[in-house]
């Protein structure tokens, strides 16, 4: 396995980042996960646009997107595989042991890991912890991910692949690494970005391609929705067959199945889609 670290490819054993990197010491970093099939990325431009938005939101210098593209291409060429998770990580770089940043500039790491196809359905749970829709990191894809690690571990303990959060005012928000949609009386609904959820790339494409509506939803909608599905880079659109103790018989339901089909067709037709 070869990884890109700060300007060059390295063997995995030699791909080193300093223990004083701000991404390690205080979680001062951002990342993107991009799906790669047989060396071809999906929606890379949209992911890089969000990488820049996250950098600006965190106060990091804008990433050099030409370099990031070169790094992605080099890693993909060096590590051929059928289906991979391409991870772009961009941190505050070498810094003192505190919250302030150093002056050496950011760190860029690009790595690729093999993954498998997701099943059409999955189980989710809700967790008692909340997303802060007014926090400093709201809407940014940062490496400060420990909250998600804890929630996902809870989900795994209960036989689920994802944990869903409400925000501080009890509205449905998002999963640890996914966005959530519900189907109510034939309408496809999803929480707005103002709920505190990440503006997911797959989420945005699903909204545009399926005509889904963004609206505030109570967490309790999970108890009555006709259908529920998740979106993320590696899930694409995935139906929910169980939420907590509630079984959704026949998942994927007809609306979700149609959304899955539309997404697959559109994604196959355009590997670097634009929005709007």
Tab-separated table of C-alpha atoms in Angstrom:
chain	number	residue	atom	x	y	z
A	1	UNK	CA	0.000	0.000	0.000
A	2	UNK	CA	1.291	3.453	-0.919
A	3	UNK	CA	0.082	6.722	0.609
A	4	UNK	CA	0.654	10.356	-0.276
A	5	UNK	CA	2.141	12.455	2.521
A	6	UNK	CA	3.139	16.086	1.985
A	7	UNK	CA	4.126	15.982	-1.647
A	8	UNK	CA	5.157	12.409	-2.384
A	9	UNK	CA	4.123	8.764	-2.360
A	10	UNK	CA	5.440	6.575	0.449
A	11	UNK	CA	5.139	2.927	1.375
A	12	UNK	CA	2.662	2.482	4.212
A	13	UNK	CA	5.416	1.721	6.708
A	14	UNK	CA	7.251	4.923	5.816
A	15	UNK	CA	4.226	7.230	5.485
A	16	UNK	CA	4.782	9.208	8.656
A	17	UNK	CA	3.213	12.294	10.205
A	18	UNK	CA	4.777	13.975	13.235
A	19	UNK	CA	3.361	13.224	16.676
A	20	UNK	CA	3.216	17.011	17.048
A	21	UNK	CA	0.821	17.412	14.129
A	22	UNK	CA	-2.163	19.516	15.223
A	23	UNK	CA	-4.518	16.986	13.674
A	24	UNK	CA	-3.322	14.436	16.210
A	25	UNK	CA	-2.876	16.597	19.292
A	26	UNK	CA	-6.153	18.532	19.159
A	27	UNK	CA	-8.091	17.212	16.150
A	28	UNK	CA	-7.365	20.349	14.106
A	29	UNK	CA	-8.058	18.999	10.650
A	30	UNK	CA	-10.591	18.217	7.975
A	31	UNK	CA	-11.141	15.294	5.632
A	32	UNK	CA	-13.103	13.929	2.711
A	33	UNK	CA	-13.974	10.365	1.787
A	34	UNK	CA	-14.375	9.718	-1.937
A	35	UNK	CA	-15.632	6.520	-3.538
A	36	UNK	CA	-13.267	5.024	-6.120
A	37	UNK	CA	-14.293	2.206	-8.439
A	38	UNK	CA	-11.536	0.579	-10.483
A	39	UNK	CA	-9.417	3.708	-10.097
A	40	UNK	CA	-12.181	6.173	-11.024
A	41	UNK	CA	-13.484	8.603	-8.425
A	42	UNK	CA	-17.086	9.693	-8.013
A	43	UNK	CA	-18.031	13.356	-7.422
A	44	UNK	CA	-14.431	14.382	-6.730
A	45	UNK	CA	-15.050	18.025	-7.647
A	46	UNK	CA	-17.927	18.339	-5.172
A	47	UNK	CA	-15.798	16.743	-2.453
A	48	UNK	CA	-12.906	19.129	-3.105
A	49	UNK	CA	-15.258	22.103	-3.017
A	50	UNK	CA	-16.429	20.971	0.408
A	51	UNK	CA	-12.837	20.400	1.514
A	52	UNK	CA	-12.176	24.064	0.805
A	53	UNK	CA	-15.336	25.160	2.635
A	54	UNK	CA	-14.337	23.100	5.663
A	55	UNK	CA	-10.811	24.546	5.603
A	56	UNK	CA	-12.166	28.076	5.574
A	57	UNK	CA	-14.608	27.280	8.342
A	58	UNK	CA	-11.776	25.955	10.491
A	59	UNK	CA	-9.479	28.849	9.609
A	60	UNK	CA	-6.981	26.709	7.693
A	61	UNK	CA	-5.343	27.911	4.466
A	62	UNK	CA	-7.198	26.875	1.324
A	63	UNK	CA	-5.876	23.506	0.175
A	64	UNK	CA	-4.044	23.435	-3.160
A	65	UNK	CA	-6.669	21.503	-5.090
A	66	UNK	CA	-4.329	20.825	-8.001
A	67	UNK	CA	-1.972	19.107	-5.579
A	68	UNK	CA	-4.850	17.204	-3.998
A	69	UNK	CA	-5.937	15.963	-7.425
A	70	UNK	CA	-2.378	14.891	-8.247
A	71	UNK	CA	-2.166	13.092	-4.927
A	72	UNK	CA	-5.466	11.291	-5.508
A	73	UNK	CA	-4.424	10.219	-8.996
A	74	UNK	CA	-1.051	8.952	-7.760
A	75	UNK	CA	-2.572	6.957	-4.908
A	76	UNK	CA	-5.218	5.428	-7.149
A	77	UNK	CA	-2.632	4.423	-9.742
A	78	UNK	CA	-0.337	2.929	-7.100
A	79	UNK	CA	-3.071	0.904	-5.402
A	80	UNK	CA	-5.357	-0.749	-7.979
A	81	UNK	CA	-8.535	-2.206	-6.489
A	82	UNK	CA	-12.150	-2.879	-7.425
A	83	UNK	CA	-13.787	-0.609	-4.840
A	84	UNK	CA	-11.948	1.741	-2.539
A	85	UNK	CA	-12.386	4.429	0.096
A	86	UNK	CA	-10.147	7.354	-0.906
A	87	UNK	CA	-9.424	9.439	2.177
A	88	UNK	CA	-8.094	13.009	1.932
A	89	UNK	CA	-6.900	14.424	5.259
A	90	UNK	CA	-5.718	18.018	5.695
A	91	UNK	CA	-4.548	19.250	9.096
A	92	UNK	CA	-3.081	22.270	10.863
A	93	UNK	CA	0.399	20.743	10.636
A	94	UNK	CA	3.253	20.915	13.131
A	95	UNK	CA	2.160	22.977	16.121
A	96	UNK	CA	2.888	23.545	19.812
A	97	UNK	CA	1.213	21.322	22.411
A	98	UNK	CA	-1.847	23.525	22.730
A	99	UNK	CA	-4.749	24.953	20.783
A	100	UNK	CA	-2.689	27.525	18.879
A	101	UNK	CA	-1.329	26.578	15.470
A	102	UNK	CA	2.312	26.596	14.435
A	103	UNK	CA	3.708	28.335	11.388
A	104	UNK	CA	5.012	25.419	9.324
A	105	UNK	CA	1.908	25.007	7.203
A	106	UNK	CA	-0.688	22.262	6.839
A	107	UNK	CA	-0.249	18.523	6.396
A	108	UNK	CA	-1.846	16.688	3.455
A	109	UNK	CA	-2.347	12.920	3.493
A	110	UNK	CA	-4.176	10.869	0.851
A	111	UNK	CA	-4.754	7.161	1.439
A	112	UNK	CA	-6.854	4.420	-0.139
A	113	UNK	CA	-8.445	1.449	1.568
A	114	UNK	CA	-10.337	-1.426	-0.015
A	115	UNK	CA	-14.004	-1.777	0.872
A	116	UNK	CA	-16.968	-3.941	-0.076
A	117	UNK	CA	-20.382	-3.233	-1.564
A	118	UNK	CA	-22.968	-2.239	0.990
A	119	UNK	CA	-26.139	-4.323	1.427
A	120	UNK	CA	-29.400	-2.808	0.225
A	121	UNK	CA	-30.805	-2.550	3.774
A	122	UNK	CA	-29.445	-1.856	7.226
A	123	UNK	CA	-30.431	-1.277	10.857
A	124	UNK	CA	-29.985	1.965	12.796
A	125	UNK	CA	-30.417	3.131	16.366
A	126	UNK	CA	-30.998	6.517	17.943
A	127	UNK	CA	-28.627	7.761	20.637
A	128	UNK	CA	-29.213	10.080	23.618
A	129	UNK	CA	-26.466	12.514	22.628
A	130	UNK	CA	-27.243	15.540	20.468
A	131	UNK	CA	-25.719	17.496	17.615
A	132	UNK	CA	-25.121	21.164	18.390
A	133	UNK	CA	-26.664	23.024	15.458
A	134	UNK	CA	-24.990	26.253	16.644
A	135	UNK	CA	-21.466	24.962	17.331
A	136	UNK	CA	-18.246	26.320	15.851
A	137	UNK	CA	-17.727	23.126	13.833
A	138	UNK	CA	-21.321	22.685	12.677
A	139	UNK	CA	-21.449	21.739	9.014
A	140	UNK	CA	-17.686	21.175	8.741
A	141	UNK	CA	-16.207	17.745	7.995
A	142	UNK	CA	-13.496	17.779	10.624
A	143	UNK	CA	-11.230	15.138	12.126
A	144	UNK	CA	-12.749	15.850	15.561
A	145	UNK	CA	-14.690	12.621	15.255
A	146	UNK	CA	-14.615	11.039	18.710
A	147	UNK	CA	-18.317	11.735	19.284
A	148	UNK	CA	-19.088	9.689	16.193
A	149	UNK	CA	-16.758	6.894	17.298
A	150	UNK	CA	-18.644	6.558	20.596
A	151	UNK	CA	-22.078	6.607	18.943
A	152	UNK	CA	-21.102	4.152	16.213
A	153	UNK	CA	-19.700	1.754	18.810
A	154	UNK	CA	-23.090	1.895	20.572
A	155	UNK	CA	-24.791	1.064	17.268
A	156	UNK	CA	-22.492	-1.900	16.628
A	157	UNK	CA	-23.210	-3.266	20.099
A	158	UNK	CA	-26.905	-3.279	19.204
A	159	UNK	CA	-26.565	-4.937	15.819
A	160	UNK	CA	-26.866	-1.742	13.767
A	161	UNK	CA	-24.554	-0.066	11.265
A	162	UNK	CA	-25.424	3.541	12.104
A	163	UNK	CA	-26.496	5.786	14.966
A	164	UNK	CA	-28.829	8.733	14.400
A	165	UNK	CA	-28.706	12.014	16.337
A	166	UNK	CA	-31.262	14.652	17.157
A	167	UNK	CA	-30.089	18.247	17.572
A	168	UNK	CA	-30.405	20.303	20.754
A	169	UNK	CA	-34.055	21.191	20.049
A	170	UNK	CA	-35.172	17.609	19.406
A	171	UNK	CA	-35.155	17.673	15.613
A	172	UNK	CA	-33.875	14.789	13.527
A	173	UNK	CA	-30.357	15.667	12.390
A	174	UNK	CA	-28.009	13.031	10.932
A	175	UNK	CA	-26.016	9.863	11.478
A	176	UNK	CA	-22.389	9.494	12.516
A	177	UNK	CA	-21.350	9.381	8.880
A	178	UNK	CA	-24.569	9.654	6.921
A	179	UNK	CA	-27.588	11.803	6.214
A	180	UNK	CA	-31.097	10.531	6.837
A	181	UNK	CA	-34.256	10.726	4.706
A	182	UNK	CA	-37.816	9.695	5.528
A	183	UNK	CA	-40.798	8.971	3.306
A	184	UNK	CA	-44.160	10.238	4.573
A	185	UNK	CA	-47.288	9.852	2.429
A	186	UNK	CA	-45.129	9.502	-0.672
A	187	UNK	CA	-43.036	12.617	0.054
A	188	UNK	CA	-39.280	12.272	0.502
A	189	UNK	CA	-38.104	14.513	3.349
A	190	UNK	CA	-34.714	15.249	4.885
A	191	UNK	CA	-33.493	17.647	7.599
A	192	UNK	CA	-32.126	20.982	6.332
A	193	UNK	CA	-28.489	21.945	6.845
A	194	UNK	CA	-29.725	24.408	9.501
A	195	UNK	CA	-30.547	21.373	11.677
A	196	UNK	CA	-26.805	20.974	12.217
A	197	UNK	CA	-26.260	18.103	9.807
A	198	UNK	CA	-23.329	17.886	7.440
A	199	UNK	CA	-24.091	19.037	3.912
A	200	UNK	CA	-23.418	15.588	2.503
A	201	UNK	CA	-22.401	15.248	-1.133
A	202	UNK	CA	-24.603	12.194	-1.666
A	203	UNK	CA	-27.359	13.961	0.274
A	204	UNK	CA	-27.264	16.950	-2.085
A	205	UNK	CA	-27.293	14.756	-5.183
A	206	UNK	CA	-30.163	12.682	-3.783
A	207	UNK	CA	-32.180	15.835	-3.073
A	208	UNK	CA	-31.607	17.142	-6.594
A	209	UNK	CA	-32.122	13.848	-8.414
A	210	UNK	CA	-35.169	12.608	-6.482
A	211	UNK	CA	-36.965	15.873	-5.704
A	212	UNK	CA	-36.674	15.382	-1.949
A	213	UNK	CA	-37.766	18.254	0.288
A	214	UNK	CA	-35.691	19.791	3.092
A	215	UNK	CA	-37.738	20.461	6.216
A	216	UNK	CA	-37.439	20.369	9.999
A	217	UNK	CA	-38.483	16.983	11.338
A	218	UNK	CA	-38.984	15.783	14.916
A	219	UNK	CA	-36.848	12.828	15.955
A	220	UNK	CA	-40.095	10.933	16.544
A	221	UNK	CA	-40.748	10.869	12.793
A	222	UNK	CA	-38.617	7.712	12.808
A	223	UNK	CA	-41.442	5.981	14.707
A	224	UNK	CA	-44.034	6.630	12.015
A	225	UNK	CA	-42.320	7.248	8.664
A	226	UNK	CA	-43.395	4.884	5.907
A	227	UNK	CA	-39.816	4.417	4.748
A	228	UNK	CA	-36.379	5.560	5.938
A	229	UNK	CA	-33.088	5.613	4.072
A	230	UNK	CA	-29.534	6.796	4.561
A	231	UNK	CA	-27.140	8.486	2.158
A	232	UNK	CA	-23.357	8.664	2.245
A	233	UNK	CA	-20.347	8.277	-0.012
A	234	UNK	CA	-20.071	4.513	0.437
A	235	UNK	CA	-23.736	3.756	1.116
A	236	UNK	CA	-25.055	5.771	-1.846
A	237	UNK	CA	-28.752	5.306	-0.935
A	238	UNK	CA	-29.383	2.517	1.574
A	239	UNK	CA	-32.770	1.513	2.949
A	240	UNK	CA	-33.354	1.171	6.696
A	241	UNK	CA	-35.092	-2.050	7.705
A	242	UNK	CA	-34.999	-1.437	11.474
A	243	UNK	CA	-34.746	1.654	13.650
A	244	UNK	CA	-34.275	0.872	17.343
A	245	UNK	CA	-36.970	-1.775	17.969
A	246	UNK	CA	-39.160	-0.808	15.020
A	247	UNK	CA	-39.109	-3.094	11.979
A	248	UNK	CA	-39.900	-1.606	8.572
A	249	UNK	CA	-41.324	-4.551	6.691
A	250	UNK	CA	-40.511	-4.854	3.022
A	251	UNK	CA	-37.529	-2.497	3.014
A	252	UNK	CA	-36.533	-1.086	0.651
A	253	UNK	CA	-40.015	0.302	0.128
A	254	UNK	CA	-41.176	1.479	-3.306
A	255	UNK	CA	-40.127	5.117	-2.926
A	256	UNK	CA	-36.706	4.199	-1.576
A	257	UNK	CA	-36.218	1.561	-4.273
A	258	UNK	CA	-36.989	4.169	-6.936
A	259	UNK	CA	-34.541	6.615	-5.343
A	260	UNK	CA	-31.859	3.903	-5.274
A	261	UNK	CA	-32.429	3.161	-8.944
A	262	UNK	CA	-32.353	6.835	-9.966
A	263	UNK	CA	-29.163	7.469	-8.018
A	264	UNK	CA	-27.403	4.436	-9.479
A	265	UNK	CA	-28.368	5.395	-13.036
A	266	UNK	CA	-27.366	9.048	-12.670
A	267	UNK	CA	-24.088	8.217	-10.921
A	268	UNK	CA	-23.155	5.707	-13.634
A	269	UNK	CA	-23.882	8.296	-16.316
A	270	UNK	CA	-21.846	11.135	-14.754
A	271	UNK	CA	-18.857	10.316	-12.534
A	272	UNK	CA	-18.169	13.966	-11.673
A	273	UNK	CA	-21.638	15.529	-11.335
A	274	UNK	CA	-22.359	19.162	-10.577
A	275	UNK	CA	-25.204	20.626	-8.550
A	276	UNK	CA	-27.799	23.097	-9.734
